Amino acid sequence: MPEEGSMEELMDLYEESFKRFAEGEVVTGRIISVDKDYVIVDIGYKSEGQIRIHEFVDEHGEISAQTGDKVEVMVEWWDDENEVVVLSKEKAEKVKVWEEIKRAYEADEAIEGVIASRVKGGFSVDIGVNAFLPGSQADLRPVRNLDEMVGKTYHFKVLKFNRKRSNIVLSRRVILEAERESKRAATLASISEGKVVDGVVKNITEYGVFVDLGGVDGLLHITDISWGRVKHPSELFSVGDEITVKILNLDLDRERVSLGMKQLAPDPWTSAAERYPVGSKVTGRVVSLTDYGAFVELEEGIEGLIHVSEMSWTRKVRHPNKIVSVGEEVDAVVLDIKPDNRRISLGMKQAVPNPWDVISDKYPVGTTIEGKIKNITDFGLFIGIDEGIDGLVHISDLSWTKRIKHPSELYKKGDTVQAIVLEIDKDNERFSLGVKQLQADPWDTVAERYEVGKEIAGNVTNVTDFGVFVELEEGIEGLVHVSEISREKIKTPVGMFNVGDELRARVMNINSDERRIGLSIKRLEMESDQEYLSDYVSNMGPATSSFGELLRENLQEKLNED
């Protein structure tokens, strides 16, 4: 006979074998077999339960069920006819998920999920079941690129849920806000003015950078970023950059924090006078151009100005962009430095020799040079000599004899001409040249060609009230004064002669220094009359009466007077 205790146990087992699980109940069973359609599970009931095989197929198409494995299942319904219990592993998992959602909601705890996709108004999140994350609850600030969040795993708080409607609303923002508040309190308790801290660039504006110090935002103003020039903070920072800053000012009541980065290094101007003494040669990068000069960065925080007047020894610079460009490296000399005013005056031309210091040695007076005409003006020609140095041929030095109204009558820009160096004025930076000096001055020998008393022939070139100009040869003119035109008194020769008329005259005087030749028509005519009278008298026979003697004497007196 079995003992009383063992009989009770047998009765319990017997009753348990007939126990019927409620539909929808989740129980734990053991896999006893796997075929192509079903997985058979022993849940401690008189009949085995079965689960469709597809519930055990993983994402790679492999069947994950193994005989002997324990598995949680939900009783879906009882098939009394076939004496089979229909089970579901997937529904059991969902039941567990809903239980976890309820537990997390009631305990105000976070649950983990993966953002599956974007939907209208927010995201669909997989937390074992589909849940909805409103866009406003995705982050502390509006998300610019929503697609970046898809596929990422986050922690969420359950704002509300309804199992019957399968409706779950999540929030990530409340978790971030709590974290930020915790960090903010810790940060405010730990920071102080003058302290050096690390932060993350949160936002960038034209006037500065907002830095997250750990729940507390500080402003790094553009003027406190660098001792040097900063056009826009975005040139140096990107959102998300980790940077080190110094706390300049802290207002706990208003929770305002002013930050500085340049203050982490000494002000370079404090020792600038020692590094850049007057007269020293420096190299820098052009960072800005203005109408009056170029600003050159010698080092971070140290900029010097090259005034337009200090850019070239020889060129008149109207704008710095004719000489330099932004980003270009230039050599210069320190002309003046005022650290208190944070100013350095630089000179580019002083870094190279002044060409006017050596030009007179290279081209002494009397040297014949050859160059191209760079410019033509009313008063002469500018000829390129050396880099930046032009020589001037004044209009008066183009020809000894030609009357030139404008140099363009003889030359055009780009012509190559020869000239002689006449004078170099270094102080006034003037280089005088002459073209006519390449040949001898025809007036030097005019007295030899037109000696006084010589009869000449020429054409009238001009008629004025005071006389008539006559061309003796190209460029050489003589003047017949109104008083030397005729023995008769003439008020003006205008109307008596025309330009181009040919006439003859006698050379009366020559002044080579003043380039003047005096001519006379009257003297030539008087000499012709004397010759006529002289011939007439000499051809007369002996006097036959006292009247004849008287006539001869009168004619002789007349000849003597003339």
Coordinates of C-alpha atoms in Angstrom, one line a residue:
M1 CA 0.0 0.0 0.0
P2 CA 1.4 3.4 -0.9
E3 CA 1.9 5.9 1.8
E4 CA -0.7 8.6 2.4
G5 CA 1.7 11.3 1.3
S6 CA 2.6 9.7 -1.9
M7 CA -1.1 9.1 -2.7
E8 CA -1.8 12.8 -2.4
E9 CA 1.0 13.7 -4.7
L10 CA -0.2 11.2 -7.3
M11 CA -3.7 12.7 -7.1
D12 CA -2.2 16.2 -7.6
L13 CA -0.4 15.0 -10.7
Y14 CA -3.4 13.4 -12.0
E15 CA -5.5 16.5 -11.5
E16 CA -2.8 18.6 -13.1
S17 CA -2.8 16.5 -16.2
F18 CA -6.4 17.5 -16.7
K19 CA -5.9 21.1 -15.9
R20 CA -7.0 23.3 -18.7
F21 CA -5.0 26.6 -19.3
A22 CA -7.0 29.6 -20.1
E23 CA -6.9 31.0 -23.7
G24 CA -4.5 33.9 -23.9
E25 CA -2.5 32.7 -21.0
V26 CA 1.3 32.6 -21.3
V27 CA 3.0 29.5 -20.1
T28 CA 6.5 27.9 -20.4
G29 CA 6.9 24.8 -22.4
R30 CA 9.6 22.5 -23.8
I31 CA 10.2 21.7 -27.5
I32 CA 9.8 17.9 -28.0
S33 CA 9.9 17.8 -31.8
V34 CA 10.3 19.9 -34.9
D35 CA 8.9 19.0 -38.3
K36 CA 8.4 20.9 -41.6
D37 CA 5.1 22.5 -40.5
Y38 CA 5.0 22.6 -36.7
V39 CA 7.1 22.8 -33.6
I40 CA 5.6 20.5 -30.9
V41 CA 5.8 21.8 -27.4
D42 CA 5.0 20.1 -24.1
I43 CA 3.3 22.5 -21.8
G44 CA 2.4 19.9 -19.1
Y45 CA -1.0 19.1 -20.5
K46 CA -2.4 15.8 -21.6
S47 CA -2.2 17.0 -25.2
E48 CA 0.9 18.6 -26.7
G49 CA 0.8 22.1 -28.1
Q50 CA 1.8 23.0 -31.6
I51 CA 3.3 26.2 -33.1
R52 CA 3.5 26.9 -36.8
I53 CA 7.1 26.6 -38.0
H54 CA 7.3 30.1 -39.5
E55 CA 7.3 31.6 -36.0
F56 CA 10.8 30.1 -35.5
V57 CA 12.3 31.3 -38.8
D58 CA 14.9 34.0 -38.3
E59 CA 15.7 36.9 -40.7
H60 CA 18.2 34.7 -42.5
G61 CA 15.6 32.0 -43.2
E62 CA 17.1 29.6 -40.6
I63 CA 14.9 27.6 -38.2
S64 CA 15.9 28.5 -34.6
A65 CA 13.9 25.8 -32.8
Q66 CA 15.9 23.0 -31.2
T67 CA 14.5 19.9 -29.4
G68 CA 14.7 20.4 -25.7
D69 CA 14.7 24.2 -25.8
K70 CA 12.4 26.0 -23.4
V71 CA 10.0 28.5 -24.9
E72 CA 7.4 30.9 -23.7
V73 CA 4.1 30.5 -25.6
M74 CA 0.6 31.8 -25.4
V75 CA -2.4 29.5 -25.5
E76 CA -4.4 30.6 -28.5
W77 CA -7.2 28.0 -28.5
W78 CA -8.1 24.4 -27.8
D79 CA -8.7 22.0 -30.7
D80 CA -10.7 19.4 -28.9
E81 CA -11.5 17.5 -32.0
N82 CA -7.9 16.9 -32.8
E83 CA -6.9 17.0 -29.2
V84 CA -4.3 19.7 -29.9
V85 CA -3.5 22.9 -28.2
V86 CA -2.7 25.7 -30.7
L87 CA 0.1 27.9 -29.3
S88 CA 2.0 31.1 -30.4
K89 CA 5.4 32.1 -29.5
E90 CA 5.1 35.5 -31.2
K91 CA 1.9 36.4 -29.3
A92 CA 3.6 35.4 -26.1
E93 CA 6.4 37.7 -26.9
K94 CA 4.0 40.6 -27.5
V95 CA 2.2 39.9 -24.2
K96 CA 5.6 40.1 -22.5
V97 CA 6.3 43.4 -24.3
W98 CA 3.0 44.9 -23.2
E99 CA 3.6 43.8 -19.7
E100 CA 7.0 45.4 -19.8
I101 CA 5.5 48.6 -21.3
K102 CA 2.9 48.7 -18.5
R103 CA 5.6 48.1 -15.9
A104 CA 7.9 50.8 -17.3
Y105 CA 5.0 53.3 -17.5
E106 CA 4.0 52.7 -13.9
A107 CA 7.6 52.8 -12.7
D108 CA 8.4 55.8 -14.9
E109 CA 11.3 54.0 -16.4
A110 CA 12.8 54.1 -19.9
I111 CA 12.6 51.3 -22.5
E112 CA 14.8 50.7 -25.5
G113 CA 13.7 50.8 -29.1
V114 CA 14.8 51.2 -32.7
I115 CA 13.4 54.0 -34.9
A116 CA 12.0 51.9 -37.8
S117 CA 10.7 54.6 -40.2
R118 CA 9.4 58.1 -40.6
V119 CA 5.6 58.5 -40.5
K120 CA 3.3 61.5 -40.6
G121 CA 4.0 63.7 -37.7
G122 CA 7.0 61.7 -36.4
F123 CA 8.5 58.2 -36.3
S124 CA 7.5 54.6 -36.0
V125 CA 9.5 52.9 -33.2
D126 CA 10.0 49.1 -32.7
I127 CA 10.0 48.3 -29.0
G128 CA 8.8 44.8 -29.6
V129 CA 5.5 46.2 -30.9
N130 CA 5.1 49.3 -33.0
A131 CA 5.0 52.6 -31.1
F132 CA 4.6 56.2 -32.2
L133 CA 7.3 58.9 -31.5
P134 CA 6.0 62.5 -32.3
G135 CA 8.5 64.6 -34.0
S136 CA 8.4 67.2 -31.2
Q137 CA 9.4 64.5 -28.7
A138 CA 12.4 63.2 -30.8
D139 CA 15.0 65.7 -29.5
L140 CA 15.4 68.8 -27.4
R141 CA 15.4 70.9 -30.6
P142 CA 13.7 70.4 -34.0
V143 CA 15.6 67.8 -36.0
R144 CA 16.9 69.2 -39.3
N145 CA 17.4 65.9 -41.0
L146 CA 14.8 63.4 -39.8
D147 CA 16.2 60.6 -41.9
E148 CA 19.4 60.6 -39.9
M149 CA 17.5 59.1 -36.9
V150 CA 16.0 56.2 -38.8
G151 CA 17.7 52.9 -37.8
K152 CA 19.2 54.2 -34.6
T153 CA 18.6 52.8 -31.1
Y154 CA 17.5 55.1 -28.3
H155 CA 15.9 55.0 -24.9
F156 CA 12.3 56.3 -24.6
K157 CA 9.7 57.1 -21.9
V158 CA 6.1 55.8 -22.4
L159 CA 3.9 58.9 -22.3
K160 CA 0.7 56.8 -22.7
F161 CA -0.5 53.4 -24.0
N162 CA -3.7 51.6 -24.8
R163 CA -3.3 47.8 -25.3
K164 CA -6.8 47.3 -26.8
R165 CA -6.1 49.8 -29.5
S166 CA -2.4 48.9 -29.7
N167 CA -1.6 52.6 -29.2
I168 CA 1.7 53.6 -27.6
V169 CA 3.1 57.2 -27.5
L170 CA 6.8 57.6 -26.7
S171 CA 9.1 60.5 -25.9
R172 CA 12.9 60.8 -26.1
R173 CA 12.8 64.4 -25.2
V174 CA 11.8 64.0 -21.6
I175 CA 14.8 61.7 -21.0
L176 CA 17.1 64.3 -22.6
E177 CA 15.6 67.1 -20.6
A178 CA 16.1 65.2 -17.4
E179 CA 19.7 64.5 -18.4
R180 CA 20.3 68.1 -19.2
E181 CA 18.8 69.3 -16.0
S182 CA 21.1 66.9 -14.1
K183 CA 24.1 68.0 -16.0
R184 CA 23.1 71.7 -15.6
A185 CA 23.0 71.5 -11.9
A186 CA 26.3 69.7 -11.7
T187 CA 27.9 72.2 -14.1
L188 CA 26.7 75.2 -12.3
A189 CA 28.0 73.8 -9.1
S190 CA 31.4 73.2 -10.6
I191 CA 32.2 76.2 -12.8
S192 CA 33.6 79.6 -11.7
E193 CA 35.1 82.7 -13.4
G194 CA 38.6 82.0 -14.7
K195 CA 38.2 78.3 -14.9
V196 CA 39.2 76.5 -18.0
V197 CA 36.6 73.9 -19.2
D198 CA 35.7 71.7 -22.1
G199 CA 32.6 72.1 -24.2
V200 CA 30.8 71.1 -27.4
V201 CA 29.9 73.6 -30.1
K202 CA 26.1 73.7 -30.1
N203 CA 25.3 76.6 -32.5
I204 CA 27.1 79.1 -34.7
T205 CA 26.1 82.6 -35.4
E206 CA 27.8 85.6 -37.1
Y207 CA 28.5 87.1 -33.7
G208 CA 29.8 84.0 -31.9
V209 CA 29.5 80.4 -30.9
F210 CA 27.2 78.8 -28.3
V211 CA 29.0 76.1 -26.4
D212 CA 27.4 73.4 -24.3
L213 CA 29.3 73.1 -21.1
G214 CA 27.2 70.2 -19.8
G215 CA 23.6 71.3 -19.5
V216 CA 24.6 75.0 -19.5
D217 CA 25.2 77.0 -22.6
G218 CA 27.9 79.6 -22.8
L219 CA 28.6 82.3 -25.5
L220 CA 32.0 82.5 -27.0
H221 CA 31.8 85.9 -28.7
I222 CA 33.6 86.4 -32.0
T223 CA 35.9 89.0 -30.4
D224 CA 37.1 86.5 -27.9
I225 CA 37.8 83.6 -30.3
S226 CA 41.2 84.7 -31.4
W227 CA 43.7 87.5 -30.9
G228 CA 43.7 87.6 -34.7
R229 CA 41.1 88.4 -37.3
V230 CA 38.0 86.2 -37.5
K231 CA 35.5 87.0 -40.3
H232 CA 32.9 84.4 -39.3
P233 CA 33.0 81.8 -36.6
S234 CA 32.1 79.1 -39.1
E235 CA 35.6 79.5 -40.6
L236 CA 37.0 77.9 -37.4
F237 CA 34.2 75.8 -35.9
S238 CA 31.5 73.2 -36.8
V239 CA 28.6 72.1 -34.8
G240 CA 29.7 69.2 -32.6
D241 CA 33.3 70.3 -32.3
E242 CA 34.9 69.7 -28.8
I243 CA 36.7 72.9 -27.7
T244 CA 38.5 74.2 -24.6
V245 CA 37.4 77.6 -23.3
K246 CA 37.9 79.9 -20.4
I247 CA 35.0 81.3 -18.3
L248 CA 35.2 85.1 -18.5
N249 CA 32.0 86.0 -16.7
L250 CA 29.4 84.0 -14.8
D251 CA 25.9 85.2 -13.9
L252 CA 24.3 82.4 -11.9
D253 CA 21.0 84.2 -11.4
R254 CA 20.5 84.7 -15.1
E255 CA 22.4 81.6 -16.0
R256 CA 24.6 83.5 -18.5
V257 CA 28.1 82.4 -19.1
S258 CA 30.6 84.4 -21.2
L259 CA 33.5 82.4 -22.6
G260 CA 36.9 83.2 -24.2
M261 CA 39.3 81.2 -26.2
K262 CA 42.0 83.7 -27.0
Q263 CA 42.5 84.2 -23.3
L264 CA 44.0 80.8 -23.1
A265 CA 47.2 82.3 -24.7
P266 CA 49.0 85.6 -23.8
D267 CA 48.2 88.7 -25.7
P268 CA 50.8 88.8 -28.5
W269 CA 50.9 92.6 -28.4
T270 CA 52.5 92.6 -25.0
S271 CA 55.9 91.5 -26.5
A272 CA 55.4 92.7 -30.1
A273 CA 57.9 95.6 -29.8
E274 CA 60.7 93.1 -28.9
R275 CA 59.7 90.7 -31.8
Y276 CA 59.2 93.4 -34.4
P277 CA 61.6 96.3 -33.8
V278 CA 61.7 99.3 -36.2
G279 CA 63.8 98.4 -39.2
S280 CA 63.4 94.7 -39.0
K281 CA 62.4 92.7 -42.0
V282 CA 59.2 90.6 -41.7
T283 CA 57.1 88.3 -43.8
G284 CA 53.3 88.2 -43.6
R285 CA 50.1 87.2 -45.3
V286 CA 47.8 89.8 -46.8
V287 CA 44.4 89.5 -45.0
S288 CA 42.5 92.6 -46.1
L289 CA 42.6 95.4 -48.6
T290 CA 41.3 98.9 -48.3
D291 CA 41.6 102.0 -50.5
Y292 CA 44.5 103.3 -48.4
G293 CA 46.5 100.1 -48.0
A294 CA 46.9 96.4 -47.2
F295 CA 46.7 94.7 -43.8
V296 CA 49.3 92.0 -43.3
E297 CA 49.1 89.3 -40.6
L298 CA 52.6 88.7 -39.1
E299 CA 51.3 86.2 -36.6
E300 CA 47.9 85.4 -35.1
G301 CA 46.7 88.6 -33.5
I302 CA 49.4 90.8 -35.0
E303 CA 48.5 92.8 -38.1
G304 CA 50.4 95.6 -39.7
L305 CA 49.4 98.2 -42.3
I306 CA 51.2 98.8 -45.6
H307 CA 50.1 102.2 -46.8
V308 CA 49.7 102.6 -50.6
S309 CA 52.6 105.2 -50.5
E310 CA 54.9 102.5 -49.0
M311 CA 54.3 99.9 -51.7
S312 CA 56.5 101.0 -54.5
W313 CA 59.5 103.2 -55.1
T314 CA 58.5 104.1 -58.6
R315 CA 54.8 103.4 -59.2
K316 CA 51.9 105.7 -58.0
V317 CA 49.7 103.1 -56.5
R318 CA 46.0 104.0 -56.8
H319 CA 44.7 100.9 -55.0
P320 CA 46.6 98.1 -53.2
N321 CA 45.0 95.4 -55.5
K322 CA 47.2 96.7 -58.3
I323 CA 50.2 95.4 -56.2
V324 CA 49.0 92.6 -53.9
S325 CA 46.1 90.3 -53.3
V326 CA 44.4 88.7 -50.3
G327 CA 46.2 85.5 -49.2
E328 CA 49.5 86.5 -50.8
E329 CA 52.7 86.4 -48.7
V330 CA 54.8 89.6 -48.8
D331 CA 58.1 90.8 -47.4
A332 CA 58.2 94.2 -45.6
V333 CA 60.1 96.3 -43.2
V334 CA 58.8 97.6 -39.9
L335 CA 58.6 101.4 -40.1
D336 CA 56.9 102.1 -36.8
I337 CA 55.2 100.2 -34.0
K338 CA 52.8 101.3 -31.3
P339 CA 51.9 98.3 -29.0
D340 CA 49.5 100.4 -26.9
N341 CA 47.4 101.3 -29.9
R342 CA 48.0 97.8 -31.4
R343 CA 49.4 99.3 -34.6
I344 CA 52.4 98.5 -36.8
S345 CA 53.3 100.5 -39.9
L346 CA 55.0 98.4 -42.6
G347 CA 56.7 99.3 -45.9
M348 CA 57.0 97.0 -48.9
K349 CA 59.3 99.2 -51.0
Q350 CA 61.8 99.4 -48.1
A351 CA 62.4 95.6 -48.5
V352 CA 64.1 96.2 -51.9
P353 CA 66.7 98.7 -53.1
N354 CA 65.4 102.1 -54.3
P355 CA 66.0 102.0 -58.1
W356 CA 66.5 105.8 -58.1
D357 CA 69.6 105.2 -55.9
V358 CA 71.4 103.3 -58.7
I359 CA 69.7 104.7 -61.9
S360 CA 72.3 107.5 -62.4
D361 CA 75.2 105.0 -62.2
K362 CA 73.4 102.7 -64.7
Y363 CA 72.5 105.5 -67.1
P364 CA 74.8 108.5 -66.7
V365 CA 74.0 111.8 -68.5
G366 CA 74.8 111.5 -72.2
T367 CA 74.0 107.8 -72.4
T368 CA 71.9 106.7 -75.4
I369 CA 69.0 104.5 -74.3
E370 CA 66.3 102.6 -76.2
G371 CA 62.8 101.9 -75.0
K372 CA 59.2 101.7 -75.8
I373 CA 56.8 104.6 -75.6
K374 CA 54.5 103.8 -72.6
N375 CA 52.4 107.0 -72.8
I376 CA 51.9 110.1 -74.9
T377 CA 50.8 113.5 -73.4
D378 CA 50.4 117.0 -74.6
F379 CA 53.8 117.9 -73.2
G380 CA 55.9 114.9 -74.3
L381 CA 56.6 111.1 -74.4
F382 CA 57.1 108.7 -71.5
I383 CA 59.6 106.0 -72.3
G384 CA 60.1 102.9 -70.2
I385 CA 63.6 102.7 -68.9
D386 CA 63.8 100.2 -66.0
E387 CA 61.1 98.5 -63.9
G388 CA 58.9 101.3 -62.7
I389 CA 61.0 104.1 -64.0
D390 CA 59.9 106.1 -67.1
G391 CA 61.9 108.8 -68.8
L392 CA 60.3 111.9 -70.2
V393 CA 61.1 113.4 -73.6
H394 CA 59.6 116.9 -73.4
I395 CA 58.0 118.1 -76.6
S396 CA 60.7 120.8 -76.9
D397 CA 63.3 118.0 -77.1
L398 CA 61.8 116.1 -79.9
S399 CA 63.2 118.2 -82.8
W400 CA 65.6 121.0 -83.3
T401 CA 63.6 122.6 -86.1
K402 CA 60.1 121.2 -86.4
R403 CA 57.1 123.0 -84.9
I404 CA 55.3 120.1 -83.2
K405 CA 51.8 120.8 -81.8
H406 CA 51.4 117.4 -80.3
P407 CA 53.8 114.4 -80.0
S408 CA 51.2 112.1 -81.5
E409 CA 52.0 113.8 -84.8
L410 CA 55.3 111.9 -84.9
Y411 CA 54.9 108.9 -82.5
K412 CA 52.4 106.4 -81.2
K413 CA 52.2 104.3 -78.1
G414 CA 54.4 101.2 -78.3
D415 CA 56.9 102.7 -80.7
T416 CA 60.5 101.9 -79.9
V417 CA 62.7 105.1 -79.8
Q418 CA 66.2 106.1 -79.0
A419 CA 67.0 109.0 -76.8
I420 CA 69.9 110.6 -74.8
V421 CA 69.9 111.0 -71.0
L422 CA 69.8 114.7 -70.3
E423 CA 69.2 114.9 -66.5
I424 CA 68.4 112.6 -63.6
D425 CA 66.7 114.3 -60.6
K426 CA 66.7 111.6 -57.8
D427 CA 65.0 113.8 -55.2
N428 CA 62.1 114.6 -57.4
E429 CA 62.3 111.3 -59.2
R430 CA 62.6 112.8 -62.7
F431 CA 64.4 111.2 -65.6
S432 CA 64.8 113.7 -68.6
L433 CA 65.5 112.4 -72.1
G434 CA 66.0 114.1 -75.5
V435 CA 65.5 112.8 -79.0
K436 CA 66.7 115.8 -80.9
Q437 CA 70.0 115.6 -79.1
L438 CA 70.9 112.5 -81.0
Q439 CA 71.7 114.9 -83.9
A440 CA 73.7 118.1 -84.1
D441 CA 71.7 121.4 -83.7
P442 CA 71.4 122.9 -87.2
W443 CA 71.5 126.4 -85.7
D444 CA 75.0 125.8 -84.6
T445 CA 76.2 126.1 -88.2
V446 CA 73.5 128.3 -89.6
A447 CA 75.9 131.3 -89.7
E448 CA 78.1 129.3 -92.0
R449 CA 75.4 128.5 -94.4
Y450 CA 73.7 131.9 -94.3
E451 CA 76.3 134.5 -93.7
V452 CA 75.3 138.1 -93.4
G453 CA 74.8 139.8 -96.8
K454 CA 73.9 136.6 -98.6
E455 CA 71.0 136.7 -100.9
I456 CA 68.5 133.9 -100.3
A457 CA 65.3 132.5 -101.8
G458 CA 62.5 130.9 -99.9
N459 CA 58.8 130.3 -99.5
V460 CA 56.5 132.3 -97.3
T461 CA 55.3 130.3 -94.3
N462 CA 53.4 133.0 -92.3
V463 CA 52.3 136.6 -92.8
T464 CA 51.8 138.8 -89.7
D465 CA 51.4 142.5 -89.1
F466 CA 55.0 142.8 -88.0
G467 CA 56.5 140.8 -90.9
V468 CA 56.8 137.9 -93.2
F469 CA 58.3 134.5 -92.2
V470 CA 60.3 132.8 -94.9
E471 CA 61.5 129.1 -94.8
L472 CA 65.2 128.9 -95.8
E473 CA 65.4 125.1 -95.2
E474 CA 63.3 122.6 -93.3
G475 CA 62.9 124.0 -89.8
I476 CA 65.0 127.1 -90.5
E477 CA 63.0 130.3 -90.9
G478 CA 64.0 134.0 -91.4
L479 CA 61.9 137.1 -90.7
V480 CA 61.4 140.0 -93.1
H481 CA 60.4 142.7 -90.7
V482 CA 57.7 145.1 -91.9
S483 CA 60.3 147.9 -92.0
E484 CA 62.5 145.8 -94.3
I485 CA 59.9 145.0 -96.9
S486 CA 60.0 148.2 -98.9
R487 CA 61.5 151.6 -99.0
E488 CA 58.0 152.9 -98.7
K489 CA 56.4 152.9 -95.3
I490 CA 54.1 149.9 -94.9
K491 CA 51.6 149.5 -92.1
T492 CA 51.2 145.7 -92.6
P493 CA 52.3 143.1 -95.1
V494 CA 49.1 141.2 -94.7
G495 CA 47.5 141.1 -98.2
M496 CA 50.8 141.8 -99.9
F497 CA 52.0 138.2 -99.6
N498 CA 50.5 134.7 -99.4
V499 CA 51.7 131.6 -97.7
G500 CA 53.7 129.6 -100.3
D501 CA 54.8 132.6 -102.3
E502 CA 58.4 132.5 -103.3
L503 CA 60.5 135.6 -102.6
R504 CA 64.1 136.7 -102.4
A505 CA 65.8 138.7 -99.7
R506 CA 69.1 139.6 -98.2
V507 CA 70.5 138.2 -94.9
M508 CA 70.8 141.1 -92.5
N509 CA 71.7 139.5 -89.2
I510 CA 71.9 136.1 -87.4
N511 CA 71.4 135.3 -83.7
S512 CA 72.0 131.5 -83.3
D513 CA 71.3 131.7 -79.5
E514 CA 67.8 133.1 -80.0
R515 CA 67.4 131.1 -83.3
R516 CA 66.6 134.2 -85.4
I517 CA 67.6 135.3 -88.9
G518 CA 66.8 138.8 -90.0
L519 CA 66.0 139.3 -93.7
S520 CA 65.5 142.3 -95.9
I521 CA 63.7 142.7 -99.3
K522 CA 64.2 146.5 -99.2
R523 CA 68.0 146.2 -99.2
L524 CA 67.9 143.8 -102.1
E525 CA 65.7 146.3 -104.1
M526 CA 67.9 149.2 -103.2
E527 CA 71.0 147.4 -104.3
S528 CA 69.3 146.7 -107.6
D529 CA 68.5 150.4 -108.0
Q530 CA 72.2 151.3 -107.3
E531 CA 73.4 148.9 -109.9
Y532 CA 71.0 150.4 -112.4
L533 CA 72.0 154.0 -111.7
S534 CA 75.7 153.0 -111.6
D535 CA 75.3 151.4 -115.1
Y536 CA 73.4 154.4 -116.4
V537 CA 76.0 156.9 -115.2
S538 CA 78.9 154.9 -116.5
N539 CA 77.2 154.6 -119.9
M540 CA 76.7 158.4 -120.3
G541 CA 79.0 160.2 -122.7
P542 CA 81.0 163.5 -122.0
A543 CA 78.8 166.4 -120.8
T544 CA 77.9 168.8 -123.6
S545 CA 76.6 171.6 -121.4
S546 CA 76.5 172.7 -117.9
F547 CA 73.1 170.9 -117.5
G548 CA 74.7 167.6 -118.3
E549 CA 77.4 168.2 -115.7
L550 CA 74.7 169.1 -113.2
L551 CA 72.8 165.9 -113.9
R552 CA 75.8 163.7 -113.5
E553 CA 76.7 165.3 -110.2
N554 CA 73.1 164.8 -108.9
L555 CA 73.1 161.1 -109.8
Q556 CA 76.4 160.5 -108.2
E557 CA 75.2 162.2 -105.0
K558 CA 72.1 160.0 -105.0
L559 CA 74.2 156.9 -105.3
N560 CA 76.4 158.0 -102.5
E561 CA 73.4 158.6 -100.2
D562 CA 72.0 155.2 -100.9

